[in-house]
PDB file of C-alpha atoms in Angstrom:
ATOM      1  CA  MET A  16      29.078 -14.164 -22.855  1.00  0.00           C
ATOM      2  CA  PHE A  17      26.550 -13.234 -25.546  1.00  0.00           C
ATOM      3  CA  TRP A  18      23.695 -15.071 -23.788  1.00  0.00           C
ATOM      4  CA  THR A  19      24.504 -13.422 -20.458  1.00  0.00           C
ATOM      5  CA  ALA A  20      24.448  -9.976 -22.062  1.00  0.00           C
ATOM      6  CA  LEU A  21      21.181 -10.787 -23.842  1.00  0.00           C
ATOM      7  CA  PHE A  22      19.612 -12.042 -20.591  1.00  0.00           C
ATOM      8  CA  LEU A  23      20.641  -8.890 -18.714  1.00  0.00           C
ATOM      9  CA  LEU A  24      19.318  -6.699 -21.527  1.00  0.00           C
ATOM     10  CA  LEU A  25      15.948  -8.499 -21.499  1.00  0.00           C
ATOM     11  CA  LEU A  26      15.822  -8.334 -17.709  1.00  0.00           C
ATOM     12  CA  GLY A  27      16.442  -4.577 -17.817  1.00  0.00           C
ATOM     13  CA  ALA A  28      13.777  -4.125 -20.488  1.00  0.00           C
ATOM     14  CA  ALA A  29      11.229  -6.091 -18.435  1.00  0.00           C
ATOM     15  CA  ASP A  30      12.120  -4.018 -15.354  1.00  0.00           C
ATOM     16  CA  GLN A  31      11.579  -0.747 -17.178  1.00  0.00           C
ATOM     17  CA  ALA A  32       8.334  -1.997 -18.756  1.00  0.00           C
ATOM     18  CA  LEU A  33       6.909  -2.919 -15.336  1.00  0.00           C
ATOM     19  CA  LEU A  34       7.954   0.461 -13.957  1.00  0.00           C
ATOM     20  CA  ARG A  35       6.613   2.664 -16.751  1.00  0.00           C
ATOM     21  CA  LEU A  36       3.624   0.963 -18.378  1.00  0.00           C
ATOM     22  CA  THR A  37       0.117   1.833 -17.278  1.00  0.00           C
ATOM     23  CA  PRO A  38      -1.828  -1.404 -16.774  1.00  0.00           C
ATOM     24  CA  LYS A  39      -5.173  -1.711 -18.541  1.00  0.00           C
ATOM     25  CA  ASN A  40      -6.773  -4.282 -16.211  1.00  0.00           C
ATOM     26  CA  SER A  41      -6.723  -5.089 -12.525  1.00  0.00           C
ATOM     27  CA  LEU A  42      -4.625  -8.262 -12.857  1.00  0.00           C
ATOM     28  CA  LEU A  43      -1.777  -6.355 -14.487  1.00  0.00           C
ATOM     29  CA  ALA A  44      -2.134  -3.592 -11.898  1.00  0.00           C
ATOM     30  CA  GLU A  45      -1.764  -6.166  -9.103  1.00  0.00           C
ATOM     31  CA  LEU A  46       1.280  -7.651 -10.835  1.00  0.00           C
ATOM     32  CA  GLN A  47       2.839  -4.208 -11.143  1.00  0.00           C
ATOM     33  CA  ASP A  48       2.139  -3.392  -7.467  1.00  0.00           C
ATOM     34  CA  CYS A  49       3.667  -6.714  -6.403  1.00  0.00           C
ATOM     35  CA  TYR A  50       6.755  -6.111  -8.541  1.00  0.00           C
ATOM     36  CA  LEU A  51       7.209  -2.559  -7.254  1.00  0.00           C
ATOM     37  CA  ASP A  52       6.994  -3.789  -3.670  1.00  0.00           C
ATOM     38  CA  LEU A  53       9.505  -6.576  -4.364  1.00  0.00           C
ATOM     39  CA  ARG A  54      11.862  -4.166  -6.137  1.00  0.00           C
ATOM     40  CA  ARG A  55      11.657  -1.674  -3.272  1.00  0.00           C
ATOM     41  CA  ARG A  56      12.433  -4.405  -0.737  1.00  0.00           C
ATOM     42  CA  LEU A  57      15.374  -5.722  -2.751  1.00  0.00           C
ATOM     43  CA  LEU A  58      16.942  -2.324  -3.353  1.00  0.00           C
ATOM     44  CA  THR A  59      16.608  -0.846   0.147  1.00  0.00           C
ATOM     45  CA  ARG A  60      19.156  -1.536   2.848  1.00  0.00           C
ATOM     46  CA  PRO A  61      17.780  -3.555   5.773  1.00  0.00           C
ATOM     47  CA  PRO A  62      17.937  -1.975   9.242  1.00  0.00           C
ATOM     48  CA  ASP A  63      20.967  -2.688  11.421  1.00  0.00           C
ATOM     49  CA  SER A  64      18.975  -3.623  14.495  1.00  0.00           C
ATOM     50  CA  ILE A  65      15.533  -4.702  15.643  1.00  0.00           C
ATOM     51  CA  GLU A  66      14.938  -1.172  16.934  1.00  0.00           C
ATOM     52  CA  GLY A  67      15.475   0.159  13.417  1.00  0.00           C
ATOM     53  CA  LEU A  68      12.999  -2.364  12.060  1.00  0.00           C
ATOM     54  CA  LEU A  69      10.397  -1.393  14.659  1.00  0.00           C
ATOM     55  CA  GLU A  70      10.814   2.283  13.804  1.00  0.00           C
ATOM     56  CA  GLN A  71      10.163   1.535  10.122  1.00  0.00           C
ATOM     57  CA  THR A  72       6.877  -0.299  10.633  1.00  0.00           C
ATOM     58  CA  PRO A  73       3.957   2.062  10.130  1.00  0.00           C
ATOM     59  CA  SER A  74       1.533   2.462  12.979  1.00  0.00           C
ATOM     60  CA  PRO A  75      -1.856   0.894  12.293  1.00  0.00           C
ATOM     61  CA  LYS A  76      -4.559   3.226  11.044  1.00  0.00           C
ATOM     62  CA  LYS A  77      -7.273   4.156  13.450  1.00  0.00           C
ATOM     63  CA  SER A  78     -10.687   3.159  12.142  1.00  0.00           C
ATOM     64  CA  TYR A  79     -13.931   4.769  13.291  1.00  0.00           C
ATOM     65  CA  PHE A  80     -17.612   3.993  13.356  1.00  0.00           C
ATOM     66  CA  TYR A  81     -20.656   6.216  13.666  1.00  0.00           C
ATOM     67  CA  ALA A  82     -24.434   5.937  13.535  1.00  0.00           C
ATOM     68  CA  ASP A  83     -26.496   8.058  11.165  1.00  0.00           C
ATOM     69  CA  ARG A  84     -29.971   9.517  11.816  1.00  0.00           C
ATOM     70  CA  GLN A  85     -31.649   6.215  10.954  1.00  0.00           C
ATOM     71  CA  GLY A  86     -29.433   4.381  13.468  1.00  0.00           C
ATOM     72  CA  GLU A  87     -27.431   2.556  10.808  1.00  0.00           C
ATOM     73  CA  LEU A  88     -23.774   1.925  11.712  1.00  0.00           C
ATOM     74  CA  HIS A  89     -21.047   3.002   9.283  1.00  0.00           C
ATOM     75  CA  PHE A  90     -17.382   1.992   9.464  1.00  0.00           C
ATOM     76  CA  VAL A  91     -14.670   4.216   7.987  1.00  0.00           C
ATOM     77  CA  GLU A  92     -10.869   4.197   7.825  1.00  0.00           C
ATOM     78  CA  SER A  93     -10.276   7.743   9.072  1.00  0.00           C
ATOM     79  CA  LEU A  94     -12.045  10.514  10.924  1.00  0.00           C
ATOM     80  CA  GLN A  95     -12.024  12.647   7.760  1.00  0.00           C
ATOM     81  CA  GLU A  96     -14.364  10.138   6.090  1.00  0.00           C
ATOM     82  CA  VAL A  97     -17.047  10.722   8.727  1.00  0.00           C
ATOM     83  CA  PRO A  98     -19.592  13.330   7.569  1.00  0.00           C
ATOM     84  CA  LEU A  99     -19.368  16.589   9.525  1.00  0.00           C
ATOM     85  CA  PRO A 100     -22.723  16.256  11.326  1.00  0.00           C
ATOM     86  CA  TYR A 101     -21.646  12.899  12.806  1.00  0.00           C
ATOM     87  CA  ARG A 102     -17.958  13.611  13.423  1.00  0.00           C
ATOM     88  CA  ASN A 103     -18.352  14.561  17.096  1.00  0.00           C
ATOM     89  CA  ASP A 104     -20.151  11.281  17.815  1.00  0.00           C
ATOM     90  CA  ALA A 105     -17.719   9.042  15.897  1.00  0.00           C
ATOM     91  CA  GLN A 106     -16.024   6.382  18.036  1.00  0.00           C
ATOM     92  CA  PRO A 107     -12.623   4.800  17.363  1.00  0.00           C
ATOM     93  CA  LEU A 108     -12.571   1.038  16.872  1.00  0.00           C
ATOM     94  CA  THR A 109     -10.535  -0.864  19.439  1.00  0.00           C
ATOM     95  CA  ASP A 110      -9.093  -4.361  19.249  1.00  0.00           C
TER      96      ASP A 110
END
C-alpha cells in the first residue's frame, strides 16, 4: 500500500513538472510537447462515430507561392505571410 501511494505521488509530481516547467533546451521542449499531446489524447473522450472523428480533424492549411521582382519563388504557409505588393499575384499550392 505504501509503495502504491508513493508511486502515485511521484507520478503526480512528474505530471505537474512536465505541465508547469519552462524547458531550457529544444530536446526538453519536444519532450514536453509530446507529453502534452499524449495527455490530451488520454484525457479526452473519443468520438462516438466515424463522422465525429472526421469533424474533429483539422482541414489542411492552404500554402501559397509567389514570385518577387527578381523572379525568385517564395513558398509560405498562409496568404498573410505574402508581402502586400505580391499578395494579388500569390497562387495557392495544389496537390
